[in-house]
Structure formats: structure tokens, C-alpha cells
mmCIF file of C-alpha atoms and ligand atoms in Angstrom:
data_model
loop_
_atom_site.group_PDB
_atom_site.id
_atom_site.type_symbol
_atom_site.label_atom_id
_atom_site.label_comp_id
_atom_site.label_asym_id
_atom_site.label_seq_id
_atom_site.Cartn_x
_atom_site.Cartn_y
_atom_site.Cartn_z
ATOM 1 C CA MET H 1 -3.860 3.773 8.140
ATOM 2 C CA THR H 2 -1.919 3.416 5.042
ATOM 3 C CA HIS H 3 -1.984 6.271 2.393
ATOM 4 C CA LEU H 4 -2.753 5.670 -1.307
ATOM 5 C CA VAL H 5 -0.736 7.838 -3.691
ATOM 6 C CA LEU H 6 -2.130 7.839 -7.263
ATOM 7 C CA LEU H 7 0.217 8.626 -10.114
ATOM 8 C CA HIS H 8 -1.309 9.926 -13.264
ATOM 9 C CA ALA H 9 -0.561 9.104 -16.889
ATOM 10 C CA PHE H 10 1.004 11.369 -19.697
ATOM 11 C CA PRO H 11 0.116 13.819 -20.836
ATOM 12 C CA VAL H 12 -2.695 14.626 -18.279
ATOM 13 C CA ASN H 13 -2.686 15.527 -14.674
ATOM 14 C CA ARG H 14 -3.958 14.789 -11.324
ATOM 15 C CA HIS H 15 -7.485 15.469 -12.314
ATOM 16 C CA LEU H 16 -7.360 11.812 -14.002
ATOM 17 C CA TRP H 17 -7.955 10.639 -10.424
ATOM 18 C CA ASP H 18 -10.921 12.903 -9.272
ATOM 19 C CA ASP H 19 -13.506 10.057 -9.244
ATOM 20 C CA GLN H 20 -11.255 7.809 -7.094
ATOM 21 C CA VAL H 21 -10.268 10.647 -4.645
ATOM 22 C CA GLU H 22 -13.933 11.254 -4.169
ATOM 23 C CA TYR H 23 -14.966 7.855 -3.570
ATOM 24 C CA LEU H 24 -12.043 6.583 -1.510
ATOM 25 C CA THR H 25 -12.114 9.834 0.585
ATOM 26 C CA LYS H 26 -15.640 9.167 1.281
ATOM 27 C CA ALA H 27 -14.529 5.538 2.417
ATOM 28 C CA GLY H 28 -12.208 7.070 4.937
ATOM 29 C CA ARG H 29 -9.009 6.714 3.077
ATOM 30 C CA ARG H 30 -6.160 9.288 2.915
ATOM 31 C CA VAL H 31 -5.481 9.740 -0.861
ATOM 32 C CA LEU H 32 -2.424 11.893 -2.500
ATOM 33 C CA THR H 33 -2.563 12.853 -6.197
ATOM 34 C CA PRO H 34 0.626 14.809 -6.850
ATOM 35 C CA ASP H 35 1.010 16.344 -10.259
ATOM 36 C CA VAL H 36 4.002 14.884 -12.019
ATOM 37 C CA ALA H 37 6.547 17.434 -12.441
ATOM 38 C CA GLY H 38 5.617 19.856 -15.168
ATOM 39 C CA PHE H 39 1.901 18.954 -15.400
ATOM 40 C CA GLY H 40 -0.859 20.624 -13.609
ATOM 41 C CA ASP H 41 0.263 23.062 -11.117
ATOM 42 C CA SER H 42 3.886 21.739 -10.758
ATOM 43 C CA GLN H 43 7.179 23.109 -12.155
ATOM 44 C CA VAL H 44 8.767 21.701 -15.065
ATOM 45 C CA PRO H 45 11.896 19.758 -13.529
ATOM 46 C CA GLN H 46 15.451 20.876 -14.334
ATOM 47 C CA GLU H 47 16.415 17.280 -15.679
ATOM 48 C CA ALA H 48 14.422 15.155 -18.236
ATOM 49 C CA THR H 49 14.795 11.964 -16.131
ATOM 50 C CA MET H 50 12.702 9.411 -14.651
ATOM 51 C CA THR H 51 14.546 10.195 -11.343
ATOM 52 C CA ALA H 52 13.532 13.679 -11.688
ATOM 53 C CA LEU H 53 9.828 12.888 -11.929
ATOM 54 C CA ALA H 54 9.858 10.164 -9.387
ATOM 55 C CA GLU H 55 11.566 12.717 -6.661
ATOM 56 C CA SER H 56 8.991 15.278 -7.568
ATOM 57 C CA VAL H 57 5.934 12.988 -6.765
ATOM 58 C CA LEU H 58 7.734 11.564 -3.495
ATOM 59 C CA SER H 59 8.028 14.991 -1.968
ATOM 60 C CA PRO H 60 4.835 15.366 -0.592
ATOM 61 C CA VAL H 61 4.478 11.865 0.379
ATOM 62 C CA GLY H 62 6.740 11.403 3.570
ATOM 63 C CA GLN H 63 5.797 7.903 4.869
ATOM 64 C CA PRO H 64 5.660 4.425 3.243
ATOM 65 C CA SER H 65 2.454 4.279 1.165
ATOM 66 C CA VAL H 66 0.483 2.216 -1.367
ATOM 67 C CA PHE H 67 1.115 3.602 -4.678
ATOM 68 C CA ALA H 68 -0.840 3.156 -7.759
ATOM 69 C CA GLY H 69 0.530 4.181 -11.167
ATOM 70 C CA LEU H 70 -1.375 4.594 -14.335
ATOM 71 C CA SER H 71 0.836 4.027 -17.594
ATOM 72 C CA MET H 72 3.482 6.866 -17.133
ATOM 73 C CA GLY H 73 2.607 6.787 -13.431
ATOM 74 C CA GLY H 74 3.423 3.012 -13.342
ATOM 75 C CA TYR H 75 6.887 3.834 -15.025
ATOM 76 C CA ILE H 76 7.514 6.240 -12.185
ATOM 77 C CA LEU H 77 6.334 3.768 -9.481
ATOM 78 C CA MET H 78 9.058 1.299 -11.022
ATOM 79 C CA GLU H 79 11.496 4.116 -10.710
ATOM 80 C CA ILE H 80 10.469 4.693 -6.958
ATOM 81 C CA LEU H 81 10.890 0.936 -6.374
ATOM 82 C CA ARG H 82 14.701 1.307 -7.865
ATOM 83 C CA LEU H 83 15.177 4.423 -5.819
ATOM 84 C CA HIS H 84 13.350 4.264 -2.500
ATOM 85 C CA PRO H 85 11.771 0.747 -2.297
ATOM 86 C CA GLU H 86 11.315 1.230 1.397
ATOM 87 C CA MET H 87 8.741 3.884 0.533
ATOM 88 C CA VAL H 88 6.428 1.187 -1.082
ATOM 89 C CA SER H 89 4.060 -0.887 1.088
ATOM 90 C CA GLY H 90 1.946 -1.888 -1.977
ATOM 91 C CA ALA H 91 2.065 -1.484 -5.636
ATOM 92 C CA VAL H 92 -0.721 -1.328 -8.260
ATOM 93 C CA PHE H 93 0.466 -1.026 -11.751
ATOM 94 C CA MET H 94 -2.407 0.095 -14.234
ATOM 95 C CA ASP H 95 -2.408 0.273 -17.703
ATOM 96 C CA THR H 96 1.334 0.032 -17.965
ATOM 97 C CA LYS H 97 4.332 -1.769 -18.996
ATOM 98 C CA ALA H 98 7.815 -2.984 -17.430
ATOM 99 C CA SER H 99 9.727 -2.925 -20.833
ATOM 100 C CA ALA H 100 11.834 -0.191 -21.913
ATOM 101 C CA ASP H 101 11.239 1.673 -25.458
ATOM 102 C CA THR H 102 12.222 0.010 -28.730
ATOM 103 C CA GLU H 103 14.732 2.235 -30.719
ATOM 104 C CA GLU H 104 11.562 3.092 -32.849
ATOM 105 C CA ALA H 105 9.464 4.090 -30.086
ATOM 106 C CA ARG H 106 12.088 6.149 -28.444
ATOM 107 C CA ALA H 107 12.846 8.011 -31.796
ATOM 108 C CA GLN H 108 9.226 8.900 -32.031
ATOM 109 C CA ARG H 109 9.176 10.098 -28.410
ATOM 110 C CA LEU H 110 12.166 12.377 -29.178
ATOM 111 C CA GLN H 111 10.470 13.490 -32.390
ATOM 112 C CA VAL H 112 6.932 14.296 -30.663
ATOM 113 C CA ALA H 113 9.071 16.359 -27.790
ATOM 114 C CA ASP H 114 10.511 18.439 -30.519
ATOM 115 C CA ALA H 115 7.495 18.811 -32.310
ATOM 116 C CA VAL H 116 5.395 20.211 -29.473
ATOM 117 C CA LEU H 117 8.052 22.462 -28.392
ATOM 118 C CA ALA H 118 8.170 23.960 -32.013
ATOM 119 C CA ALA H 119 4.422 24.209 -32.146
ATOM 120 C CA GLY H 120 3.951 25.771 -28.642
ATOM 121 C CA GLN H 121 0.860 24.117 -28.229
ATOM 122 C CA THR H 122 -0.799 20.621 -27.258
ATOM 123 C CA ARG H 123 -4.072 20.705 -29.347
ATOM 124 C CA ASP H 124 -2.331 18.679 -32.371
ATOM 125 C CA LEU H 125 -1.112 16.221 -29.782
ATOM 126 C CA ALA H 126 -4.577 15.739 -28.246
ATOM 127 C CA ASP H 127 -6.177 14.966 -31.722
ATOM 128 C CA ALA H 128 -3.150 12.518 -32.261
ATOM 129 C CA MET H 129 -3.574 10.996 -28.714
ATOM 130 C CA LEU H 130 -6.986 10.673 -28.079
ATOM 131 C CA PRO H 131 -7.961 7.671 -30.174
ATOM 132 C CA LYS H 132 -4.962 5.633 -28.717
ATOM 133 C CA LEU H 133 -5.596 6.539 -25.152
ATOM 134 C CA LEU H 134 -9.510 5.933 -24.839
ATOM 135 C CA GLY H 135 -10.965 2.635 -25.842
ATOM 136 C CA GLU H 136 -13.799 2.134 -28.528
ATOM 137 C CA THR H 137 -16.587 2.030 -25.957
ATOM 138 C CA THR H 138 -15.661 5.406 -24.421
ATOM 139 C CA ARG H 139 -14.993 7.052 -27.763
ATOM 140 C CA SER H 140 -18.094 6.003 -29.270
ATOM 141 C CA GLN H 141 -20.538 6.327 -26.085
ATOM 142 C CA ASN H 142 -19.002 8.612 -23.658
ATOM 143 C CA ALA H 143 -18.552 12.145 -25.139
ATOM 144 C CA PRO H 144 -17.996 14.028 -21.787
ATOM 145 C CA VAL H 145 -14.842 11.639 -20.832
ATOM 146 C CA VAL H 146 -13.634 12.365 -24.460
ATOM 147 C CA ASP H 147 -14.007 16.043 -23.644
ATOM 148 C CA ARG H 148 -12.519 15.975 -20.163
ATOM 149 C CA VAL H 149 -9.443 14.152 -21.322
ATOM 150 C CA ARG H 150 -8.839 16.279 -24.518
ATOM 151 C CA GLY H 151 -9.109 19.333 -21.934
ATOM 152 C CA TRP H 152 -6.388 17.946 -19.744
ATOM 153 C CA ILE H 153 -3.945 17.329 -22.883
ATOM 154 C CA GLU H 154 -4.741 20.761 -24.274
ATOM 155 C CA ALA H 155 -3.891 22.157 -20.847
ATOM 156 C CA ALA H 156 -0.352 20.550 -20.721
ATOM 157 C CA ARG H 157 2.463 22.775 -21.006
ATOM 158 C CA PRO H 158 4.629 21.973 -24.267
ATOM 159 C CA GLU H 159 7.754 21.976 -21.925
ATOM 160 C CA ALA H 160 6.295 19.520 -19.613
ATOM 161 C CA VAL H 161 5.218 17.201 -22.551
ATOM 162 C CA ALA H 162 8.786 17.467 -23.991
ATOM 163 C CA THR H 163 10.349 16.752 -20.646
ATOM 164 C CA ALA H 164 8.194 13.697 -19.916
ATOM 165 C CA GLN H 165 8.813 12.173 -23.281
ATOM 166 C CA ARG H 166 12.627 12.495 -23.081
ATOM 167 C CA ALA H 167 12.466 11.089 -19.469
ATOM 168 C CA MET H 168 10.248 7.940 -20.641
ATOM 169 C CA ALA H 169 12.535 7.513 -23.680
ATOM 170 C CA ASP H 170 15.463 6.878 -21.383
ATOM 171 C CA ARG H 171 13.662 4.705 -18.964
ATOM 172 C CA PRO H 172 15.293 1.246 -18.317
ATOM 173 C CA ASP H 173 13.808 -2.015 -18.536
ATOM 174 C CA SER H 174 12.120 -2.755 -15.142
ATOM 175 C CA VAL H 175 11.434 -6.461 -15.210
ATOM 176 C CA HIS H 176 14.194 -7.160 -12.685
ATOM 177 C CA THR H 177 13.080 -4.329 -10.401
ATOM 178 C CA LEU H 178 9.590 -6.141 -10.210
ATOM 179 C CA ARG H 179 11.188 -9.405 -9.782
ATOM 180 C CA ARG H 180 12.964 -8.091 -6.601
ATOM 181 C CA TYR H 181 9.630 -6.549 -5.280
ATOM 182 C CA GLU H 182 8.100 -8.986 -3.070
ATOM 183 C CA GLY H 183 5.408 -6.685 -1.421
ATOM 184 C CA PRO H 184 1.800 -6.851 -2.142
ATOM 185 C CA ALA H 185 0.917 -6.115 -6.015
ATOM 186 C CA LEU H 186 -2.058 -5.653 -8.404
ATOM 187 C CA VAL H 187 -1.843 -5.329 -12.023
ATOM 188 C CA VAL H 188 -4.751 -3.527 -13.877
ATOM 189 C CA TRP H 189 -5.710 -3.237 -17.384
ATOM 190 C CA GLY H 190 -8.575 -2.105 -19.816
ATOM 191 C CA SER H 191 -9.680 -4.665 -22.029
ATOM 192 C CA GLU H 192 -9.418 -2.268 -24.762
ATOM 193 C CA ASP H 193 -6.081 -0.974 -24.093
ATOM 194 C CA THR H 194 -3.872 -1.002 -27.332
ATOM 195 C CA ILE H 195 -1.089 0.971 -25.833
ATOM 196 C CA SER H 196 -0.275 -1.611 -23.126
ATOM 197 C CA PRO H 197 -2.115 -4.740 -24.061
ATOM 198 C CA ALA H 198 -2.480 -8.245 -22.273
ATOM 199 C CA ALA H 199 1.061 -9.288 -23.350
ATOM 200 C CA ASP H 200 2.491 -6.530 -21.452
ATOM 201 C CA GLN H 201 0.426 -7.253 -18.411
ATOM 202 C CA ARG H 202 1.493 -10.915 -18.434
ATOM 203 C CA VAL H 203 5.205 -9.906 -18.227
ATOM 204 C CA MET H 204 4.318 -8.144 -15.031
ATOM 205 C CA LEU H 205 2.318 -10.694 -13.357
ATOM 206 C CA ASP H 206 5.121 -13.228 -14.420
ATOM 207 C CA ALA H 207 7.667 -11.080 -12.701
ATOM 208 C CA MET H 208 5.699 -10.889 -9.615
ATOM 209 C CA PRO H 209 4.097 -14.140 -8.982
ATOM 210 C CA GLN H 210 2.385 -12.470 -5.707
ATOM 211 C CA ALA H 211 0.422 -10.098 -7.933
ATOM 212 C CA VAL H 212 -3.364 -10.326 -8.550
ATOM 213 C CA GLY H 213 -4.524 -9.486 -12.165
ATOM 214 C CA ARG H 214 -7.655 -7.514 -13.086
ATOM 215 C CA GLU H 215 -9.115 -6.596 -16.323
ATOM 216 C CA ILE H 216 -11.445 -3.865 -16.431
ATOM 217 C CA PRO H 217 -14.173 -4.430 -19.157
ATOM 218 C CA GLU H 218 -15.149 -1.741 -21.795
ATOM 219 C CA SER H 219 -12.088 0.338 -20.980
ATOM 220 C CA GLY H 220 -9.056 1.417 -22.979
ATOM 221 C CA HIS H 221 -5.809 2.882 -21.520
ATOM 222 C CA LEU H 222 -7.127 5.411 -19.100
ATOM 223 C CA SER H 223 -9.217 3.066 -16.840
ATOM 224 C CA ALA H 224 -9.578 5.355 -14.113
ATOM 225 C CA VAL H 225 -11.529 7.821 -15.975
ATOM 226 C CA GLU H 226 -13.183 5.470 -18.420
ATOM 227 C CA GLN H 227 -14.578 2.987 -15.912
ATOM 228 C CA PRO H 228 -14.086 4.815 -12.691
ATOM 229 C CA SER H 229 -16.745 2.490 -10.813
ATOM 230 C CA ALA H 230 -14.734 -0.581 -11.464
ATOM 231 C CA VAL H 231 -11.355 0.997 -10.645
ATOM 232 C CA ASN H 232 -12.592 2.516 -7.332
ATOM 233 C CA ASP H 233 -13.829 -0.958 -6.282
ATOM 234 C CA VAL H 234 -10.771 -2.818 -7.147
ATOM 235 C CA LEU H 235 -8.514 0.116 -5.389
ATOM 236 C CA LEU H 236 -10.744 -0.303 -2.120
ATOM 237 C CA GLU H 237 -10.583 -4.042 -2.150
ATOM 238 C CA VAL H 238 -6.904 -3.931 -2.150
ATOM 239 C CA LEU H 239 -6.455 -1.332 0.351
ATOM 240 C CA SER H 240 -8.562 -3.240 2.458
ATOM 241 C CA ASP H 241 -6.963 -6.495 1.959
ATOM 242 C CA TRP H 242 -3.132 -4.897 2.310
ATOM 243 C CA GLN H 243 -3.233 -3.263 5.512
HETATM 244 C C1 LIG I 301 0.681 7.290 -20.630
HETATM 245 O O1 LIG I 301 -0.563 7.022 -20.763
HETATM 246 O O2 LIG I 301 1.044 7.746 -19.582
HETATM 247 C C2 LIG I 301 1.556 7.091 -21.871
HETATM 248 O O3 LIG I 301 0.805 6.251 -22.824
HETATM 249 C C3 LIG I 301 2.760 6.523 -21.476
HETATM 250 C C4 LIG I 301 3.923 6.195 -22.579
HETATM 251 O O4 LIG I 301 3.654 7.025 -23.736
HETATM 252 O O5 LIG I 301 4.462 5.194 -22.841
#
């Protein structure tokens, strides 16, 4: 049976997927949730590149698998499609986008990298990012999820944050990579996501005519933790359809 590899967002860690691991494992699926290099229990990579982040998550995988990447995890999945397309038997792009950064966004990332290293902590980053990462519904109605996400961001090492920001700042546009990909694909986004809104999802769906699109209601950018049941159902459905 095909394995499912779940790639987490920035600047959290593999625990973003705890609800999916529990649900899909009970449903008999083999699920891998590697930490992206530097986050969770993993080592900060030598190089601040998307290639280094992609190689770090691929090392425990070992066979062609279905990959689901959320936001930064989606950028990493696009890098895997560039480097090792033979490893991807199905692709789920969640709350992510195919475009490269604008000059302004790139400059902002490099500034955040420097600021976090100088501060030596990620508490201020958590304050700045939580309102953007989480949707209005979660922020107003789901304090436990807000606290969990805050805890993950505060646990991130400044070196990991800086490395990932520098790698993402240099990532290429991936529209051509998605056009070349002919395998099964799903595009999922939160209805309240302002970081990668509907227009970004449309670009990915247009690049992959075979892709199915699914909006997750009452979710911001971190759909896996904001609306876990809806995401679990969507993932189990595609795993059943694609094998
Ligand atoms: C993420 O959730 O991984 C980030 O929003 C990605 C990004 O900074 O572009």
C-alpha cells in the first residue's frame, strides 16, 4: 500500500500532523511525518536551500509515495518534483502556492531571518505570525489550537527559522514544474487563508488540469490543525482513489 508523507509548514514541526497521523494510522495507512531540517528533533542543514530541505525529508522515505505538503511543505514538495519526480506517486498541495517571492517578500524574509537570529528567540515571531497563520474562526473560537500553534513556533530554533526563510526566499517559480507533473493531484485550501488565497490555488489548478480542488470551510492557513476532521476525510478519500 502506498505510503503517505506529510510535510509541515513554517515555522512549526511534524506535530502539525498529529490528528492526521492518528486518524489515518487507525484507517490502516502508513504515514511518515519527517521534521523539515532544523525543526523539531532534526539538525539545522549546512545549506539554506530548498534542495537541502527536500533532501532532509526524503531520506527516511525510501520508496515512491504520496506526498502532502502544507505551505512550506508544499514548496518542498515542488522541489522534490524537480529533483526526484520518480518518488512522487501522488501530490497534495495544501495552503501553498507555486509562485516565487516578489522582491519585497524576499527582502522581508531575509530581514526576519536576521532579526530572529539577533533576538535569539521566536516568541516575537509567534506574536507576529499567529494572526496571519490562523483564520478568524480559529482565533475567535479555538483557544487550544491557538495555544498549540504558539507552542510550536516558540519551540522553533532561531537558526532553523533563519535557514528556512533564506531557502524559501530563493525558491524558484514552480508553475512549469507543476505543468510537467502528470500524476494524481489535489489542491486544498482554507476558506479564510490570507497567506495563500484562492488566486494562488487557481494558478496551481490551472497548471495541473488533472487536479481536484477542495476548499476547507472555517479554516485559515493551517488547515491540518484548524479543521482536522475535514482534512482527514479529504486525505483518506484521495489515498483510496489513487492506489
Ligand atoms: C508556511 O506556513 O509554511 C509559511 O507561510 C510559508 C511562507 O512563509 O511562505
